[in-house]
Coordinates of C-alpha atoms and ligand atoms in Angstrom, one line a residue:
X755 CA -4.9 35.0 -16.9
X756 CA -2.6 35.7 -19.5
X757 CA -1.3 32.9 -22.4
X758 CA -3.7 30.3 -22.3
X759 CA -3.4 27.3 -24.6
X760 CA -6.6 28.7 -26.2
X761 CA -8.3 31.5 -26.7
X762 CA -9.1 32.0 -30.4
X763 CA -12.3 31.5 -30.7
X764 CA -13.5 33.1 -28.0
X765 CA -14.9 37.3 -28.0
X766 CA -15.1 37.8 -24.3
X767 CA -12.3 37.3 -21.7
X768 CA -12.7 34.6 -19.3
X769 CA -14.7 35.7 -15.9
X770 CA -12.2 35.2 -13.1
X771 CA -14.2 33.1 -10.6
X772 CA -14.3 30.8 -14.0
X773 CA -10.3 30.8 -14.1
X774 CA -10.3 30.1 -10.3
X775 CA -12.7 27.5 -10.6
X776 CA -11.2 25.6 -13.4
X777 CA -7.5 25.5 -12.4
X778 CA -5.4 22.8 -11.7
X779 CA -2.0 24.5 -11.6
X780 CA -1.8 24.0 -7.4
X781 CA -1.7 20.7 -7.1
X782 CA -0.6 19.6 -10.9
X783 CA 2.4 21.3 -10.6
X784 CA 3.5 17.7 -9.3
X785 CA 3.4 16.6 -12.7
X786 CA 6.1 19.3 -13.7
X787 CA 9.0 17.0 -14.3
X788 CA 7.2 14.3 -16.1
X789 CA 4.9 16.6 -18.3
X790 CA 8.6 18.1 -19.8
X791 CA 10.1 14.7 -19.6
X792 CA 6.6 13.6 -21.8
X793 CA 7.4 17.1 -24.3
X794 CA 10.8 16.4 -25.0
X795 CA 10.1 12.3 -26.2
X796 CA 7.4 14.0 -28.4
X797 CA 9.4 17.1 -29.9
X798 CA 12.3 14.7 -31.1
X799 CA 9.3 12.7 -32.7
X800 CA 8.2 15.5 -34.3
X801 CA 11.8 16.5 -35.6
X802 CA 12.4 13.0 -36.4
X803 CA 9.5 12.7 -38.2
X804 CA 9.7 16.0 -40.0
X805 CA 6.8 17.1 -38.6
X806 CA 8.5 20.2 -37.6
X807 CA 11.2 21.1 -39.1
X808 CA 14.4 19.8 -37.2
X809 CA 15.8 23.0 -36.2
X810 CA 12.6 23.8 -34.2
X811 CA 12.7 20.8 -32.8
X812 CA 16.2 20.9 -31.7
X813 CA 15.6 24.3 -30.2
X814 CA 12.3 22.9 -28.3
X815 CA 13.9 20.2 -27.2
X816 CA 17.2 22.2 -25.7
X817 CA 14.6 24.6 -24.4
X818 CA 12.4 21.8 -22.2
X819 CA 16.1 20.1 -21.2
X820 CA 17.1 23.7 -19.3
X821 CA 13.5 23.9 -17.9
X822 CA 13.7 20.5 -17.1
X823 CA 17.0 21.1 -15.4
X824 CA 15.6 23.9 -13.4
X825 CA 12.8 21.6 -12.0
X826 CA 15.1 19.2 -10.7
X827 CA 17.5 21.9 -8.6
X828 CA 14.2 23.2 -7.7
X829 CA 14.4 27.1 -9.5
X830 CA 11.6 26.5 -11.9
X831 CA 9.5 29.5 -10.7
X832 CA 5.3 28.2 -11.5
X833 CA 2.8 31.1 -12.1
X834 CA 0.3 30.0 -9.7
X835 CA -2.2 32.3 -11.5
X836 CA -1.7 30.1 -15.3
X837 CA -4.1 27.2 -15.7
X838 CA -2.5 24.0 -15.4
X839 CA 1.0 22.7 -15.8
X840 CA 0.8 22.4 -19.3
X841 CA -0.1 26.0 -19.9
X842 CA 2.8 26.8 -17.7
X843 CA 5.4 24.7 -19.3
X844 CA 4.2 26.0 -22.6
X845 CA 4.6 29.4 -22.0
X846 CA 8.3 28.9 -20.1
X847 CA 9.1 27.5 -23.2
X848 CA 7.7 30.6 -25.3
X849 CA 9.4 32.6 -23.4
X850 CA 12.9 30.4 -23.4
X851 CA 12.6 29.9 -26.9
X852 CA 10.4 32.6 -29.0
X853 CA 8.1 31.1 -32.1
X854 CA 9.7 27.7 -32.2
X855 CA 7.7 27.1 -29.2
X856 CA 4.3 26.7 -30.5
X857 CA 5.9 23.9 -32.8
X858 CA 5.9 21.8 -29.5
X859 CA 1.8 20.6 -29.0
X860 CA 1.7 19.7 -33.1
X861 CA -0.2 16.3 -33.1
X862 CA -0.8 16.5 -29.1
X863 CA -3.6 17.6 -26.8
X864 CA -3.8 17.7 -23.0
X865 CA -5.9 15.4 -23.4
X866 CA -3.5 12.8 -24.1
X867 CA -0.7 14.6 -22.9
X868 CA -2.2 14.7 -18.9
X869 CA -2.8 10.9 -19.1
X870 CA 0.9 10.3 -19.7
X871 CA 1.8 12.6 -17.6
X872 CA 0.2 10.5 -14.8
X873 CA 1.3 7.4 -16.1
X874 CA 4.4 8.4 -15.2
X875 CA 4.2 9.7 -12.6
X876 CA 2.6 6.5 -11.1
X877 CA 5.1 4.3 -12.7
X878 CA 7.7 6.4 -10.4
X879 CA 5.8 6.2 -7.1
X880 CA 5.1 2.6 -7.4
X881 CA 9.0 1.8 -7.3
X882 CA 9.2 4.3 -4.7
X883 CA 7.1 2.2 -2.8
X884 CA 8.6 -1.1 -3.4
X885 CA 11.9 0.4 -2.1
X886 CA 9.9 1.6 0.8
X887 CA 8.1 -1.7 1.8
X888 CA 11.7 -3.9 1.0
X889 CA 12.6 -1.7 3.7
X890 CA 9.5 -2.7 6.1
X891 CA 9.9 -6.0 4.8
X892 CA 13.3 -6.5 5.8
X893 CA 12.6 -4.7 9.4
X894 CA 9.9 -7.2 10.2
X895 CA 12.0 -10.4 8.9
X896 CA 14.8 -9.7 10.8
X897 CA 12.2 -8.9 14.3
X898 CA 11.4 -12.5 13.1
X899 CA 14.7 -13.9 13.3
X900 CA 15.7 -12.0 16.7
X901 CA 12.8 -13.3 18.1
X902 CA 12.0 -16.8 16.7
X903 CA 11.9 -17.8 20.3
X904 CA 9.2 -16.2 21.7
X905 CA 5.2 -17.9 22.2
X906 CA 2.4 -15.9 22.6
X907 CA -1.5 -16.5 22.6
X908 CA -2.4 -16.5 18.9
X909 CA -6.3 -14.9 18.9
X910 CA -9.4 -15.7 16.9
X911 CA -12.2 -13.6 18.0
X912 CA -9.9 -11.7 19.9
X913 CA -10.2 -14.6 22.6
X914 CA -7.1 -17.1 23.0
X915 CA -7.0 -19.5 20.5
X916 CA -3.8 -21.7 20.4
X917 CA -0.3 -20.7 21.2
X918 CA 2.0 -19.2 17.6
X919 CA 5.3 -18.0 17.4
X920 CA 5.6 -14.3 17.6
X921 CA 7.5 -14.2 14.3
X922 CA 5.4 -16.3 12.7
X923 CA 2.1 -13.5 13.4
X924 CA 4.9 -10.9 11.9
X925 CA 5.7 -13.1 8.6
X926 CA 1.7 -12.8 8.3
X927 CA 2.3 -9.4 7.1
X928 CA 5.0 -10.2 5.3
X929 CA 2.5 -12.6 3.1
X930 CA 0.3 -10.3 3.3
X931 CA 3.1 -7.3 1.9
X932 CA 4.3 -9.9 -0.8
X933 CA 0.3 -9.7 -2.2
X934 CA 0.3 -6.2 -2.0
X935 CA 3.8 -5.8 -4.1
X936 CA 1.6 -7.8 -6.6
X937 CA -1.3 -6.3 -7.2
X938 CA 0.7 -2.8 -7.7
X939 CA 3.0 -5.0 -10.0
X940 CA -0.2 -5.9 -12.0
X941 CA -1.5 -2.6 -12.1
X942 CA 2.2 -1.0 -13.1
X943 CA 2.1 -3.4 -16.2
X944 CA -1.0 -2.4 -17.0
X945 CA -0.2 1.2 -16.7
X946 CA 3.1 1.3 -18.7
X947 CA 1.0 1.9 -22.0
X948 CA 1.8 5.6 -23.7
X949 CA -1.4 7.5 -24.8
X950 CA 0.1 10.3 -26.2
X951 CA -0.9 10.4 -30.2
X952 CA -4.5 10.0 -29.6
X953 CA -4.2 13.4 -29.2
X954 CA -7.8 14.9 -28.6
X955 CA -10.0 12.3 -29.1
X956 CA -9.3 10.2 -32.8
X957 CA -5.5 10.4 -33.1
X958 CA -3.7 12.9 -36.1
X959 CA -3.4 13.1 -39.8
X960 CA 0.0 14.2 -39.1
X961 CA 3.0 11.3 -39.8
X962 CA 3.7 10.8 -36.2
X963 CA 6.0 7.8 -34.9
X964 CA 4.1 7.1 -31.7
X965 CA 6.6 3.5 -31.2
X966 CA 9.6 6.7 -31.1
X967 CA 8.4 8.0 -28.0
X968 CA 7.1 4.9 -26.5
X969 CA 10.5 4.3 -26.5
X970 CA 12.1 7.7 -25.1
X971 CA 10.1 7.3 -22.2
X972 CA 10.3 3.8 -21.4
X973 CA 6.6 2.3 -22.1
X974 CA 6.1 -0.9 -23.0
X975 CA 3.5 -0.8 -25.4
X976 CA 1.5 2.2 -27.2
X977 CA -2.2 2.7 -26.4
X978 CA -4.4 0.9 -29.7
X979 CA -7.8 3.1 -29.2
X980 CA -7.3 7.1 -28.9
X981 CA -10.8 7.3 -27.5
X982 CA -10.1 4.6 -24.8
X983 CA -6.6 6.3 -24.3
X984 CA -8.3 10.0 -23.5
X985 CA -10.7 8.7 -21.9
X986 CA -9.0 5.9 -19.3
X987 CA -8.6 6.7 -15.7
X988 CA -8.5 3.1 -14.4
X989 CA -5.3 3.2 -14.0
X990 CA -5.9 5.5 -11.3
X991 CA -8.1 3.7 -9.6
X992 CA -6.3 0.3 -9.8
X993 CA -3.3 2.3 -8.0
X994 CA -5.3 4.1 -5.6
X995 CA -7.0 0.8 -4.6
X996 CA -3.5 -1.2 -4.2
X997 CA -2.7 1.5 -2.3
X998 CA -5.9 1.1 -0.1
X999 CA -5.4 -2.5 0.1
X1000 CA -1.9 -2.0 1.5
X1001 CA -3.4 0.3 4.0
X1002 CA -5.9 -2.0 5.4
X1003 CA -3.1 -4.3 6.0
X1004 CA -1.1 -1.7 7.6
X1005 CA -4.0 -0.4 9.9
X1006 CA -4.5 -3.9 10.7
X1007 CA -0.9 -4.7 11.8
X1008 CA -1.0 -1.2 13.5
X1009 CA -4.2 -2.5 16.0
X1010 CA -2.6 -5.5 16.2
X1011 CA 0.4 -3.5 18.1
X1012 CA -2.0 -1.3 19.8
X1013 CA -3.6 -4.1 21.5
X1014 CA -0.3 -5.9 22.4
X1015 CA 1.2 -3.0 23.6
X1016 CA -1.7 -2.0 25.5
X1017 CA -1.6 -2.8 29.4
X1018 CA -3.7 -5.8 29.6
X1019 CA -1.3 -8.1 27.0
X1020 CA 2.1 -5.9 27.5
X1021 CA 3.9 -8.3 25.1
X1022 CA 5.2 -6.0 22.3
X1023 CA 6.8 -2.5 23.9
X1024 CA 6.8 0.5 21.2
X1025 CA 9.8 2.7 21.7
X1026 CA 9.3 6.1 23.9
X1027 CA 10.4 7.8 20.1
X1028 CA 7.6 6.5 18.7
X1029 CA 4.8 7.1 21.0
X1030 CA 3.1 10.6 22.5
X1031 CA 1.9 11.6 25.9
X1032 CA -1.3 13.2 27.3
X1033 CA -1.4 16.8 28.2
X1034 CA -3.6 15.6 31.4
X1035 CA -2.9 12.2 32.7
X1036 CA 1.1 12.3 33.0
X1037 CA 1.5 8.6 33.4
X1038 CA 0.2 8.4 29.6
X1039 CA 2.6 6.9 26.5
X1040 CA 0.2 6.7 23.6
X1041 CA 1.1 4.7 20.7
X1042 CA -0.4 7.8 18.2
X1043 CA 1.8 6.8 15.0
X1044 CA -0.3 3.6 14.8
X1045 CA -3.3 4.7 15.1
X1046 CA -2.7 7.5 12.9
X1047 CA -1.4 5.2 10.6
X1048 CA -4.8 2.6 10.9
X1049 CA -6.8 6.1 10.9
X1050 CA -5.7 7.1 7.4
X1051 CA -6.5 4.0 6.0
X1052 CA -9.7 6.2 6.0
X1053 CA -8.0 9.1 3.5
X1054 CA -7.3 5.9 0.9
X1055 CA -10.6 4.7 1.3
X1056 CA -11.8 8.1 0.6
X1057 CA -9.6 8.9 -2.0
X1058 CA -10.6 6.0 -3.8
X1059 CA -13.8 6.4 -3.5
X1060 CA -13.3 9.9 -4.9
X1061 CA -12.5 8.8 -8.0
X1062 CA -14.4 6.1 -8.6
X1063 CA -17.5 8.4 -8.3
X1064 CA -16.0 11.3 -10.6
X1065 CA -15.7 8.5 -13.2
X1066 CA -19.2 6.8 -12.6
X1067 CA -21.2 7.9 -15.4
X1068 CA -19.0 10.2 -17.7
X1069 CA -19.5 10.0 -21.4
X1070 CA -16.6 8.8 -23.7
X1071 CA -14.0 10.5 -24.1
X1072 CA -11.8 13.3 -21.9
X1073 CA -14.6 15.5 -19.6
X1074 CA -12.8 18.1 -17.3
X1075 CA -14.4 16.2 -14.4
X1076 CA -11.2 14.1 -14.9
X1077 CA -9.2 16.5 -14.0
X1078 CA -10.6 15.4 -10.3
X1079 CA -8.5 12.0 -10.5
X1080 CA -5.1 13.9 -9.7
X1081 CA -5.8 15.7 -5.7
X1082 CA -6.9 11.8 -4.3
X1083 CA -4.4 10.4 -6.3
X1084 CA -1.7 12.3 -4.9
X1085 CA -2.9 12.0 -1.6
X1086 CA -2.8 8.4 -1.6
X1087 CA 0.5 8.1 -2.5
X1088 CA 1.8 10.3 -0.1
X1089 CA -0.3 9.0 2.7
X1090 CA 1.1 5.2 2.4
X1091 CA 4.8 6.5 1.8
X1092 CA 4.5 8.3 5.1
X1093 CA 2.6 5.6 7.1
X1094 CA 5.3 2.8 5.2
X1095 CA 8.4 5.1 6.8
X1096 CA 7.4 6.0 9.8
X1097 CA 6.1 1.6 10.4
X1098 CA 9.8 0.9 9.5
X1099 CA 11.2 3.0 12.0
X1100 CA 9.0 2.2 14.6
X1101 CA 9.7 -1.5 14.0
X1102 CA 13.1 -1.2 14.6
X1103 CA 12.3 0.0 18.4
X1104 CA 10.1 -2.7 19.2
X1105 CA 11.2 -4.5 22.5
X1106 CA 8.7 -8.3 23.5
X1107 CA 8.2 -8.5 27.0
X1108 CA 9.3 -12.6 26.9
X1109 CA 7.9 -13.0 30.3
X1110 CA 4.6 -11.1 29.7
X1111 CA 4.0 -13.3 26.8
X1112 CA 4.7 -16.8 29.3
X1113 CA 2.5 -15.1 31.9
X1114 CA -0.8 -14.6 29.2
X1115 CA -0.2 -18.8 28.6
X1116 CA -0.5 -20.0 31.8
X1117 CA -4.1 -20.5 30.8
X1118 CA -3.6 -24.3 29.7
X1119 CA -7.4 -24.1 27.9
X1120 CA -5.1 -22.6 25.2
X1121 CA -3.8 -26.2 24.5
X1122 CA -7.4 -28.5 24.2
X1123 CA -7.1 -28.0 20.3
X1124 CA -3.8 -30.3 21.1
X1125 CA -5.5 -32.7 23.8
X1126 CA -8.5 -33.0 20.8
X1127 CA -5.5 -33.5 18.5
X1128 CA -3.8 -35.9 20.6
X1129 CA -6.9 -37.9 20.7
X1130 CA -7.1 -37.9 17.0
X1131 CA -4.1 -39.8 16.5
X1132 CA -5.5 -42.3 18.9
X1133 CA -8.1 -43.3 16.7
X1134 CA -11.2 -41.3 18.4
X1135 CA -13.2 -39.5 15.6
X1136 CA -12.5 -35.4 15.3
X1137 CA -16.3 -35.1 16.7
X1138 CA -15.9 -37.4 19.6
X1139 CA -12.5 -35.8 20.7
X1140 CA -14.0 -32.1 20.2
X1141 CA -16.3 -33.2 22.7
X1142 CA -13.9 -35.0 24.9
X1143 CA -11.4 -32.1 25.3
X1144 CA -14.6 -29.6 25.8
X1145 CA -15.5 -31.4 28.3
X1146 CA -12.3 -31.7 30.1
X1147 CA -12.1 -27.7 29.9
X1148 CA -15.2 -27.8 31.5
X1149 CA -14.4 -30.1 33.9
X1150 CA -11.2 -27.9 34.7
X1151 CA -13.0 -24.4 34.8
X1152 CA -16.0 -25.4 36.9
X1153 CA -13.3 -27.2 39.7
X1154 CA -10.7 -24.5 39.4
X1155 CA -8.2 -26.4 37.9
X1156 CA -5.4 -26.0 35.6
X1157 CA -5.4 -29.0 33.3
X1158 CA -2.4 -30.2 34.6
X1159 CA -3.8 -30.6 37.8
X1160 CA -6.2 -33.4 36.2
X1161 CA -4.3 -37.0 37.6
X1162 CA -4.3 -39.5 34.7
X1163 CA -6.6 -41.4 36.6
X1164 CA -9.9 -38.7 36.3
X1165 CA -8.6 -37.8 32.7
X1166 CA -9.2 -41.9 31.6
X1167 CA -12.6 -41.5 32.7
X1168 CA -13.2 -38.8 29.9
X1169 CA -11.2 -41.4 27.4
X1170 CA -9.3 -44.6 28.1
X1171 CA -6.6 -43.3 25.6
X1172 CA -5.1 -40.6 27.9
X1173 CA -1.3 -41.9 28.9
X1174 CA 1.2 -40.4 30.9
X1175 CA 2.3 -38.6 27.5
X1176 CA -0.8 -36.4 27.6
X1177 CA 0.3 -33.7 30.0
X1178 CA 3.6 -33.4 27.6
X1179 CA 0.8 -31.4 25.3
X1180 CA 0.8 -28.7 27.9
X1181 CA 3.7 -26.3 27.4
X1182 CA 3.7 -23.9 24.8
X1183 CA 6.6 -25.1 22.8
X1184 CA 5.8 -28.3 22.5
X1185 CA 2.2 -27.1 21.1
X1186 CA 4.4 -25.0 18.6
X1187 CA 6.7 -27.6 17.3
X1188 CA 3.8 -30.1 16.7
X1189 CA 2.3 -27.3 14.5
X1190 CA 4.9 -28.7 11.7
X1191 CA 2.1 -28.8 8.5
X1192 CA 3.5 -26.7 6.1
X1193 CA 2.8 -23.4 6.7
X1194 CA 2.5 -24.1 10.4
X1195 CA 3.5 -22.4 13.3
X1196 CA 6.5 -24.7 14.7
X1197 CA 10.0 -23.2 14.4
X1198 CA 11.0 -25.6 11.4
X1199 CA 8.6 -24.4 9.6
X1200 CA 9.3 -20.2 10.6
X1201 CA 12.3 -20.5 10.1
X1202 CA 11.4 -21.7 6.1
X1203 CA 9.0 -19.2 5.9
X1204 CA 12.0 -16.4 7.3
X1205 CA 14.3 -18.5 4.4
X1206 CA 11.8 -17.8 1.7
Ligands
LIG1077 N1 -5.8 20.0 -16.3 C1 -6.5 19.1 -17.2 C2 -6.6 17.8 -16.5 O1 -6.0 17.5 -15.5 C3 -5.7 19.0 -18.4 C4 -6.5 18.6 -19.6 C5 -7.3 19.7 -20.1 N2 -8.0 19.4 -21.3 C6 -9.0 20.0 -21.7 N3 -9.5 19.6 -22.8 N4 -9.6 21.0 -21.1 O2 -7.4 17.0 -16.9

């Protein structure tokens, strides 16, 4: 490897299964754009600051701006064979610019200069992937809306629990979505701090303006410990495991489709784009995308966990270990983009069968949370009209009843307060619209959550 970023001090050249095994240059060549966007904040420091003499720095920086250029159209040719991304933008810049390069890493290390470099980048992707869930967010709100009229069997256990609105289970995940966007928020303020001017480990003698390129590059604040700076990769982790969060939400919505889309509920129907068939059983529409998408839930576990462990344990401050934090990073990112996108689309195919949904209620046990209710207002105690409406379920099951096959007459010997009114509690949407707590599942109430 030719034009290393060091070199002076050593006799002997490097073996090669030590250059192979120490390079970063195939997956932080990612970083390209931000690592020149980071050089050119810190050479007009330097000129500013007369650290270098200005016409250096003007020539640096006109140098990185072409390079920086050529990244964007996508002609910036990467030596795949140079150590890292710094290395390489060091020596496109040597070679852009002759001895006025090596002006450029005065009062910087990679040490510094990889942490903002990641900062960045992370400060990009988490916009990126608030303008992807607005997206989701939006495709779910307005399923809501479409179908505001449609009651299905809300589950606990998996096992019928009381009648919802169908768009009020989907504004679950948009509460759920609205945390999500939170915690990355958190995480993004935290982030938006610039390390570079630590430099190696204990900042510079040099009369750097480190508030200058704070600036330039948009960060809030600049880091107040050059140790801590070097030596932080929290960030990392606090994005990774938003991103992991998010996941588990998304893999939990995405089983929550598989199972109403399956044959036994048949509610929810996910469009013939968005499934895949079976090379054996030709009757076969498998819904692959979400359990692809609840699958790699496990690669954001993992890649969380990756990190986590290659930071357990290291001694203050940078140790090439770090340079670990970048592949799981990177794959997280791109992992919940692609599972946000493809949700999105798939969301805007997705048909309710209305009549499946009727035919899984007809099971009027789902309503003896209402009878207990019902009983409640009457004056019985919550224990006394648990028991009641148990026992009228039982009653029900073990004569092969539906409840509204009970006459008055048999249900007043279980409590004198059953009226006529009772059997009004056994239709789905009148369970729904009594559901009016705030919060609840009537429509009133949906339709404030849809508003907010
Ligand atoms: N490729 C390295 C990383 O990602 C850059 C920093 C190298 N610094 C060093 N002192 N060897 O961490």
């Amino acid at each position: 490897m030719k034009n290393k970023m060091w070199g002076g001090r050593f006799s002997k050249k490097t073996n090669p299964l030590v250059e192979d095994f120490t390079r970063s240059i195939q997956f932080d060549k990612k970083l390209a754009e931000y690592d020149c966007m980071g050089s050119i904040a810190h050479a007009k420091m330097l000129g500013k600051c007369n650290v270098v003499p200005k016409k250096d720095a003007a020539k640096i920086v006109a140098g990185l701006n072409s390079i920086l250029s050529e990244i964007k159209k996508g002609s910036f040719r990467i030596d795949s064979s140079a150590e890292d991304i710094h290395t390489v933008l060091q020596n496109a810049l040597d070679k852009k610019i002759g001895k006025s390069a090596g002006m450029l890493h005065t009062a910087r290390s990679r040490n510094d200069q990889v942490s903002l470099s990641t900062r960045i980048y992370c400060k990009k992707e988490i916009d990126s992937i608030f303008a992807l869930l607005k997206a989701f967010k939006d495709s779910i709100k307005n399923f809501a809306k479409k179908n505001i009229d449609v009651i299905v069997p809300g589950f606990t256990h998996l096992q019928n629990a009381q009648p919802v609105l169908l768009s009020h289970q989907m504004l679950a995940y948009c509460e759920m979505l609205e945390r999500d966007i939170g915690r990355l928020n958190d995480c993004k303020k935290r982030l938006d701090v610039l390390p570079l001017g630590s430099c190696a480990i204990s900042g510079t003698s040099l009369a750097i303006n480190r508030d200058f390129v704070a600036k330039e590059l948009g960060f809030s604040k600049v880091s107040s410990n050059s140790m801590d700076a070097v030596s932080d990769r929290d960030f990392v982790i606090e994005i990774i495991s938003g991103l992991a969060i998010l996941g588990m939400h998304l893999s939990r919505m995405s089983e929550d489709f598989i199972i109403l889309n399956s044959q036994g509920f048949g509610i929810l129907d996910i469009g013939d784009e968005f499934c895949t068939g079976s090379s054996m059983m030709p009757q076969k529409k498998n819904p692959d995308v979400l359990e692809l998408v609840r699958g790699k839930c496990g690669v954001l576990y993992g890649s969380l966990m990756e990190v986590m462990v290659v930071m357990k344990g290291l001694p203050l401050t940078y140790n090439r270990d770090m340079q670990l934090d970048k592949e799981p990073l990177f794959k997280a990112v791109e992992t919940i983009e692609s599972s946000i996108k493809v949700l999105t689309a798939l969301f805007k195919n997705l048909k309710v069968n209305k009549d499946r949904a009727a035919e899984l209620l007809q099971d009027e046990s789902i309503y003896a949370t209402d009878i207990m209710e019902y009983l409640v207002k009457k004056g019985v105690s919550l224990k006394e009209s648990h028991d009641i409406a148990g026992k009228i379920v039982a009653y029900a099951f073990q004569r092969k009843l539906k409840l509204s096959e009970i006459s008055l007459r048999e249900l007043r010997f279980f409590s004198s307060k059953f009226n006529k009114d009772a059997y009004r509690l056994l239709g789905a949407e009148e369970s729904v619209s009594l559901k009016n707590s705030f919060g609840g599942t009537s429509p009133k109430q949906v339709r404030m959550q849809i508003n907010r």
